[in-house]
Amino acid sequence: MRDRLGRGGMGTVWRADDELLGRQVAVKELHPEGGAPATAALREARAVAQIKHPHVIVVHDVVEEAPDGAARGGRSYIVMELVDGGSLADRLGSAGPVGVREAARIGIALLGALATAHARGVLHRDLKPANVLIEEGTGRVVLTDFGIAQVPGASTISEEGAFVGSPEYTAPERMQGAGAGPESDLWSLGALLCAALSGESPFHRDSLGGVLHAVVLDEIRPPRAAGPLLPVVQGLLERDPAHRLGAVEAESLLRTFAATGSTPIPRYVPTERVAHRPPPVEVPATPVASAAPAGRAWQARSVLVGAALVIVLAGAGAAVALFALGDVETAGGSVSPAAPSANAAPPYASWRPPPPPPPPPRRPPPPVPDGYRFVRDPDGFALALPDGYVRTTDTQRVFYTSADGAQRIGIRTQNAVSGGPLGVMRDSAANGPASNPGYRDGKVTATTHRGRDAALWEFTWNGFTKAEGARHTYDVCWDEFGRMYDVWVSAPLARLDEAKRNFDTALDSFVPAP
């Protein structure tokens, strides 16, 4: 191992040489004091191994040293791809906040990574700027550090009675001991976007107790710089996970901003939510005895997150803090909480969470252009289509055809196959003359769709009958959630502008089958 690239609560990352394959890699050395190293290494490796996405770090191997081996015997290491470039936290520290368009680009990439992870049942649980890498030269965004991820079928630290994560980026339902789902990662993304735009999380406070109070109760005030992305940030930072903005909707809004410079207010997000106001705090009828120990103020507040709450603060030089019913213990010793001042807010011992709201109504479809309607197909996917198009099928595909039969929109879904989208499209192009009479000007281009690897096949052909005349086809194929999706539009040459508009609208609005 060569240079040290970074250090967190569970391990140290080094630059190293893979002598067998002649390449540089990143090696994460697990800290023994962070728990059973082999168990942690395998949990992280298994989490990442289930996720194949261009914006998720690639794990090559897990290496364990025998206890009677080298001087550092018993250590475990995760061998990963080397991403040349610092973290988003490094970038914010050295260059300050990023612009709105760059924040949107980062958000789109991370939403794609999270959607793929969540489809595999993997929750990251520690999304923050320090765990997002920005590749130098290409600007590629890479989500890393799945050390505390929740993986299907595996026990986690939190399931053993403790809490792990970074408080400033942790969802309130996790702070309150409730079960966490994909919505918790989306809250963290909302806090991360605020940090990217302003330099710090909106929940940053001078004390850990202040952070917990800010997450659970305080008004949420997005930074002024978030203005153009306010519908996204506010939707992600909705305290009730049942009403939180979903990944598909958030990605659609960010892509709309990236394309147009403005973000529409979704119909399912309140339009007047400048700040989230906390529920009222009940003041006890009898005053708190003045002789109570100083630690009692912290004990009362600990009701919000449960007794014996353990928070592992990841990041360079971070301490491990233990919150119990009394003092706060840090790596440097024990520190007693300061006694509350005369002007302090009332204790929260009598506060109880409000009853859960009734289940929200089904969210309406995303906004679509005039002349289009949002269609939920019986095969499970959904997309925006021009008014009046009629559905037909064959053994493998779904078609939507205009009333005059001139324009056709096709959709095919299947399991992901070897060779990926680019290989499939190249094979189709090679068979183009056999499947499309008068096939010409065919071209296959590697591209991306919502941050995922994709391929575009474009060609001209004669149509199936003379009445049809020469036609042009746009066809995009991509992998998502372990499925391969293929969407195309075919139209007469004289109506290419209309065809391209239909094609772009179908792709932008497409929602894959769950």
PDB file of C-alpha atoms in Angstrom, residues 288-460:
ATOM      1  CA  VAL A 288     -38.605  20.795  37.088  1.00  0.00           C
ATOM      2  CA  ALA A 289     -36.820  20.681  40.421  1.00  0.00           C
ATOM      3  CA  SER A 290     -33.855  23.028  40.443  1.00  0.00           C
ATOM      4  CA  ALA A 291     -31.766  20.492  42.336  1.00  0.00           C
ATOM      5  CA  ALA A 292     -31.817  18.041  39.433  1.00  0.00           C
ATOM      6  CA  PRO A 293     -28.356  17.075  38.213  1.00  0.00           C
ATOM      7  CA  ALA A 294     -27.020  18.829  35.140  1.00  0.00           C
ATOM      8  CA  GLY A 295     -27.233  15.584  33.200  1.00  0.00           C
ATOM      9  CA  ARG A 296     -31.024  15.508  33.558  1.00  0.00           C
ATOM     10  CA  ALA A 297     -31.553  18.035  30.760  1.00  0.00           C
ATOM     11  CA  TRP A 298     -29.801  15.696  28.368  1.00  0.00           C
ATOM     12  CA  GLN A 299     -31.670  12.711  29.810  1.00  0.00           C
ATOM     13  CA  ALA A 300     -34.996  14.343  28.990  1.00  0.00           C
ATOM     14  CA  ARG A 301     -33.980  15.102  25.464  1.00  0.00           C
ATOM     15  CA  SER A 302     -32.774  11.539  24.976  1.00  0.00           C
ATOM     16  CA  VAL A 303     -36.444  10.477  24.941  1.00  0.00           C
ATOM     17  CA  LEU A 304     -36.521  11.697  21.345  1.00  0.00           C
ATOM     18  CA  VAL A 305     -34.107   9.065  20.215  1.00  0.00           C
ATOM     19  CA  GLY A 306     -34.392   6.403  22.896  1.00  0.00           C
ATOM     20  CA  ALA A 307     -32.144   5.518  25.787  1.00  0.00           C
ATOM     21  CA  ALA A 308     -28.671   4.212  25.109  1.00  0.00           C
ATOM     22  CA  LEU A 309     -28.276   5.672  21.630  1.00  0.00           C
ATOM     23  CA  VAL A 310     -24.897   5.002  20.060  1.00  0.00           C
ATOM     24  CA  ILE A 311     -23.767   7.204  17.201  1.00  0.00           C
ATOM     25  CA  VAL A 312     -20.663   6.383  15.230  1.00  0.00           C
ATOM     26  CA  LEU A 313     -19.460   9.545  13.537  1.00  0.00           C
ATOM     27  CA  ALA A 314     -17.711   8.599  10.317  1.00  0.00           C
ATOM     28  CA  GLY A 315     -15.142  10.922   8.789  1.00  0.00           C
ATOM     29  CA  ALA A 316     -11.523  11.864   9.264  1.00  0.00           C
ATOM     30  CA  GLY A 317     -10.555  11.987  12.926  1.00  0.00           C
ATOM     31  CA  ALA A 318     -14.143  11.560  14.068  1.00  0.00           C
ATOM     32  CA  ALA A 319     -14.846  10.478  17.634  1.00  0.00           C
ATOM     33  CA  VAL A 320     -17.111   7.675  18.763  1.00  0.00           C
ATOM     34  CA  ALA A 321     -19.723   9.216  21.042  1.00  0.00           C
ATOM     35  CA  LEU A 322     -21.910   7.288  23.465  1.00  0.00           C
ATOM     36  CA  PHE A 323     -25.222   8.850  24.455  1.00  0.00           C
ATOM     37  CA  ALA A 324     -26.754   7.229  27.516  1.00  0.00           C
ATOM     38  CA  LEU A 325     -28.821   8.622  30.345  1.00  0.00           C
ATOM     39  CA  GLY A 326     -26.051  10.800  31.679  1.00  0.00           C
ATOM     40  CA  ASP A 327     -22.738  12.128  30.412  1.00  0.00           C
ATOM     41  CA  VAL A 328     -21.351  12.141  26.874  1.00  0.00           C
ATOM     42  CA  GLU A 329     -18.275   9.980  26.481  1.00  0.00           C
ATOM     43  CA  THR A 330     -15.824  10.821  23.683  1.00  0.00           C
ATOM     44  CA  ALA A 331     -12.509   9.392  22.596  1.00  0.00           C
ATOM     45  CA  GLY A 332     -10.806  12.105  24.632  1.00  0.00           C
ATOM     46  CA  GLY A 333     -12.663  11.479  27.884  1.00  0.00           C
ATOM     47  CA  SER A 334     -16.001  12.132  29.543  1.00  0.00           C
ATOM     48  CA  VAL A 335     -17.698  15.493  29.172  1.00  0.00           C
ATOM     49  CA  SER A 336     -20.712  16.426  31.293  1.00  0.00           C
ATOM     50  CA  PRO A 337     -23.435  18.410  29.541  1.00  0.00           C
ATOM     51  CA  ALA A 338     -23.725  22.001  30.615  1.00  0.00           C
ATOM     52  CA  ALA A 339     -26.626  22.906  32.884  1.00  0.00           C
ATOM     53  CA  PRO A 340     -29.494  24.569  31.021  1.00  0.00           C
ATOM     54  CA  SER A 341     -29.670  28.347  31.190  1.00  0.00           C
ATOM     55  CA  ALA A 342     -32.631  30.244  32.586  1.00  0.00           C
ATOM     56  CA  ASN A 343     -33.698  31.037  29.014  1.00  0.00           C
ATOM     57  CA  ALA A 344     -33.387  27.464  27.759  1.00  0.00           C
ATOM     58  CA  ALA A 345     -36.317  25.814  26.032  1.00  0.00           C
ATOM     59  CA  PRO A 346     -38.504  23.638  28.269  1.00  0.00           C
ATOM     60  CA  PRO A 347     -37.463  19.987  28.681  1.00  0.00           C
ATOM     61  CA  TYR A 348     -38.958  17.492  26.274  1.00  0.00           C
ATOM     62  CA  ALA A 349     -39.695  14.652  28.667  1.00  0.00           C
ATOM     63  CA  SER A 350     -43.440  15.137  28.247  1.00  0.00           C
ATOM     64  CA  TRP A 351     -43.361  15.433  24.462  1.00  0.00           C
ATOM     65  CA  ARG A 352     -44.802  12.510  22.566  1.00  0.00           C
ATOM     66  CA  PRO A 353     -44.777  12.000  18.805  1.00  0.00           C
ATOM     67  CA  PRO A 354     -48.096  12.912  17.199  1.00  0.00           C
ATOM     68  CA  PRO A 355     -50.233  10.012  15.958  1.00  0.00           C
ATOM     69  CA  PRO A 356     -49.294   8.832  12.474  1.00  0.00           C
ATOM     70  CA  PRO A 357     -51.236  10.505   9.680  1.00  0.00           C
ATOM     71  CA  PRO A 358     -53.667   8.482   7.567  1.00  0.00           C
ATOM     72  CA  PRO A 359     -52.154   6.819   4.502  1.00  0.00           C
ATOM     73  CA  PRO A 360     -51.632   9.401   1.752  1.00  0.00           C
ATOM     74  CA  PRO A 361     -53.707   9.154  -1.404  1.00  0.00           C
ATOM     75  CA  ARG A 362     -52.026   7.731  -4.448  1.00  0.00           C
ATOM     76  CA  ARG A 363     -49.736  10.319  -5.936  1.00  0.00           C
ATOM     77  CA  PRO A 364     -50.959  11.787  -9.178  1.00  0.00           C
ATOM     78  CA  PRO A 365     -48.850  11.224 -12.295  1.00  0.00           C
ATOM     79  CA  PRO A 366     -45.985  13.629 -12.989  1.00  0.00           C
ATOM     80  CA  PRO A 367     -46.715  16.719 -15.099  1.00  0.00           C
ATOM     81  CA  VAL A 368     -46.800  16.015 -18.848  1.00  0.00           C
ATOM     82  CA  PRO A 369     -46.836  18.403 -21.840  1.00  0.00           C
ATOM     83  CA  ASP A 370     -50.094  19.557 -23.367  1.00  0.00           C
ATOM     84  CA  GLY A 371     -51.470  17.011 -25.810  1.00  0.00           C
ATOM     85  CA  TYR A 372     -50.062  14.051 -23.847  1.00  0.00           C
ATOM     86  CA  ARG A 373     -51.455  11.780 -21.159  1.00  0.00           C
ATOM     87  CA  PHE A 374     -49.705   9.633 -18.551  1.00  0.00           C
ATOM     88  CA  VAL A 375     -50.481   5.955 -19.204  1.00  0.00           C
ATOM     89  CA  ARG A 376     -49.961   3.083 -16.760  1.00  0.00           C
ATOM     90  CA  ASP A 377     -49.521   0.055 -19.009  1.00  0.00           C
ATOM     91  CA  PRO A 378     -50.892  -3.377 -17.946  1.00  0.00           C
ATOM     92  CA  ASP A 379     -47.345  -4.742 -18.268  1.00  0.00           C
ATOM     93  CA  GLY A 380     -46.337  -2.601 -15.258  1.00  0.00           C
ATOM     94  CA  PHE A 381     -44.407   0.314 -16.744  1.00  0.00           C
ATOM     95  CA  ALA A 382     -45.793   3.818 -17.306  1.00  0.00           C
ATOM     96  CA  LEU A 383     -45.022   6.711 -19.633  1.00  0.00           C
ATOM     97  CA  ALA A 384     -46.471   9.844 -21.252  1.00  0.00           C
ATOM     98  CA  LEU A 385     -48.064   9.291 -24.676  1.00  0.00           C
ATOM     99  CA  PRO A 386     -49.764  11.579 -27.202  1.00  0.00           C
ATOM    100  CA  ASP A 387     -53.527  11.770 -26.882  1.00  0.00           C
ATOM    101  CA  GLY A 388     -55.420   9.273 -29.054  1.00  0.00           C
ATOM    102  CA  TYR A 389     -52.697   6.611 -29.362  1.00  0.00           C
ATOM    103  CA  VAL A 390     -54.053   3.045 -29.291  1.00  0.00           C
ATOM    104  CA  ARG A 391     -52.380   0.067 -27.571  1.00  0.00           C
ATOM    105  CA  THR A 392     -51.615  -3.207 -29.372  1.00  0.00           C
ATOM    106  CA  THR A 393     -49.223  -6.066 -28.585  1.00  0.00           C
ATOM    107  CA  ASP A 394     -47.415  -8.975 -30.124  1.00  0.00           C
ATOM    108  CA  THR A 395     -45.674 -11.861 -28.361  1.00  0.00           C
ATOM    109  CA  GLN A 396     -42.798  -9.714 -27.108  1.00  0.00           C
ATOM    110  CA  ARG A 397     -43.637  -6.027 -27.460  1.00  0.00           C
ATOM    111  CA  VAL A 398     -46.197  -3.348 -26.654  1.00  0.00           C
ATOM    112  CA  PHE A 399     -47.095  -0.766 -29.302  1.00  0.00           C
ATOM    113  CA  TYR A 400     -48.928   2.545 -29.109  1.00  0.00           C
ATOM    114  CA  THR A 401     -49.984   3.813 -32.553  1.00  0.00           C
ATOM    115  CA  SER A 402     -51.410   7.148 -33.686  1.00  0.00           C
ATOM    116  CA  ALA A 403     -54.981   7.258 -35.007  1.00  0.00           C
ATOM    117  CA  ASP A 404     -53.740   7.530 -38.614  1.00  0.00           C
ATOM    118  CA  GLY A 405     -51.275   4.645 -38.107  1.00  0.00           C
ATOM    119  CA  ALA A 406     -48.305   6.756 -39.180  1.00  0.00           C
ATOM    120  CA  GLN A 407     -46.476   6.998 -35.851  1.00  0.00           C
ATOM    121  CA  ARG A 408     -45.631   4.053 -33.639  1.00  0.00           C
ATOM    122  CA  ILE A 409     -44.133   3.987 -30.141  1.00  0.00           C
ATOM    123  CA  GLY A 410     -42.826   0.578 -29.064  1.00  0.00           C
ATOM    124  CA  ILE A 411     -41.729  -0.784 -25.692  1.00  0.00           C
ATOM    125  CA  ARG A 412     -40.061  -4.089 -24.929  1.00  0.00           C
ATOM    126  CA  THR A 413     -39.018  -5.355 -21.481  1.00  0.00           C
ATOM    127  CA  GLN A 414     -36.941  -8.420 -20.711  1.00  0.00           C
ATOM    128  CA  ASN A 415     -34.363  -9.655 -18.226  1.00  0.00           C
ATOM    129  CA  ALA A 416     -30.929  -8.085 -18.563  1.00  0.00           C
ATOM    130  CA  VAL A 417     -28.778 -10.060 -21.013  1.00  0.00           C
ATOM    131  CA  SER A 418     -25.094 -10.616 -21.617  1.00  0.00           C
ATOM    132  CA  GLY A 419     -23.476  -7.811 -23.575  1.00  0.00           C
ATOM    133  CA  GLY A 420     -25.733  -5.168 -22.104  1.00  0.00           C
ATOM    134  CA  PRO A 421     -27.584  -2.470 -24.040  1.00  0.00           C
ATOM    135  CA  LEU A 422     -24.681  -1.701 -26.364  1.00  0.00           C
ATOM    136  CA  GLY A 423     -24.222  -5.338 -27.352  1.00  0.00           C
ATOM    137  CA  VAL A 424     -27.953  -5.798 -27.947  1.00  0.00           C
ATOM    138  CA  MET A 425     -28.169  -2.707 -30.135  1.00  0.00           C
ATOM    139  CA  ARG A 426     -25.127  -3.678 -32.175  1.00  0.00           C
ATOM    140  CA  ASP A 427     -26.634  -7.102 -32.817  1.00  0.00           C
ATOM    141  CA  SER A 428     -29.922  -5.463 -33.866  1.00  0.00           C
ATOM    142  CA  ALA A 429     -28.095  -3.087 -36.193  1.00  0.00           C
ATOM    143  CA  ALA A 430     -26.229  -6.012 -37.776  1.00  0.00           C
ATOM    144  CA  ASN A 431     -29.618  -7.627 -38.503  1.00  0.00           C
ATOM    145  CA  GLY A 432     -31.141  -4.333 -39.652  1.00  0.00           C
ATOM    146  CA  PRO A 433     -31.289  -5.153 -43.397  1.00  0.00           C
ATOM    147  CA  ALA A 434     -33.153  -8.384 -42.640  1.00  0.00           C
ATOM    148  CA  SER A 435     -35.715  -6.869 -40.276  1.00  0.00           C
ATOM    149  CA  ASN A 436     -36.245  -3.440 -41.881  1.00  0.00           C
ATOM    150  CA  PRO A 437     -36.700  -3.232 -45.688  1.00  0.00           C
ATOM    151  CA  GLY A 438     -34.376  -0.687 -47.295  1.00  0.00           C
ATOM    152  CA  TYR A 439     -32.325  -0.346 -44.085  1.00  0.00           C
ATOM    153  CA  ARG A 440     -29.726   2.438 -44.355  1.00  0.00           C
ATOM    154  CA  ASP A 441     -27.793   5.085 -42.410  1.00  0.00           C
ATOM    155  CA  GLY A 442     -27.797   2.881 -39.304  1.00  0.00           C
ATOM    156  CA  LYS A 443     -25.746   4.089 -36.351  1.00  0.00           C
ATOM    157  CA  VAL A 444     -25.340   2.747 -32.781  1.00  0.00           C
ATOM    158  CA  THR A 445     -24.036   5.131 -30.114  1.00  0.00           C
ATOM    159  CA  ALA A 446     -23.117   4.434 -26.504  1.00  0.00           C
ATOM    160  CA  THR A 447     -24.961   6.880 -24.241  1.00  0.00           C
ATOM    161  CA  THR A 448     -26.638   7.087 -20.848  1.00  0.00           C
ATOM    162  CA  HIS A 449     -30.242   7.226 -19.704  1.00  0.00           C
ATOM    163  CA  ARG A 450     -30.844   8.688 -16.234  1.00  0.00           C
ATOM    164  CA  GLY A 451     -27.244   7.955 -15.337  1.00  0.00           C
ATOM    165  CA  ARG A 452     -27.398   4.355 -16.506  1.00  0.00           C
ATOM    166  CA  ASP A 453     -25.456   2.853 -19.395  1.00  0.00           C
ATOM    167  CA  ALA A 454     -27.587   2.885 -22.553  1.00  0.00           C
ATOM    168  CA  ALA A 455     -27.309   2.631 -26.327  1.00  0.00           C
ATOM    169  CA  LEU A 456     -29.050   4.631 -29.070  1.00  0.00           C
ATOM    170  CA  TRP A 457     -29.794   3.002 -32.444  1.00  0.00           C
ATOM    171  CA  GLU A 458     -30.953   5.319 -35.202  1.00  0.00           C
ATOM    172  CA  PHE A 459     -31.676   4.386 -38.826  1.00  0.00           C
ATOM    173  CA  THR A 460     -33.760   5.071 -41.926  1.00  0.00           C
TER     174      THR A 460
END
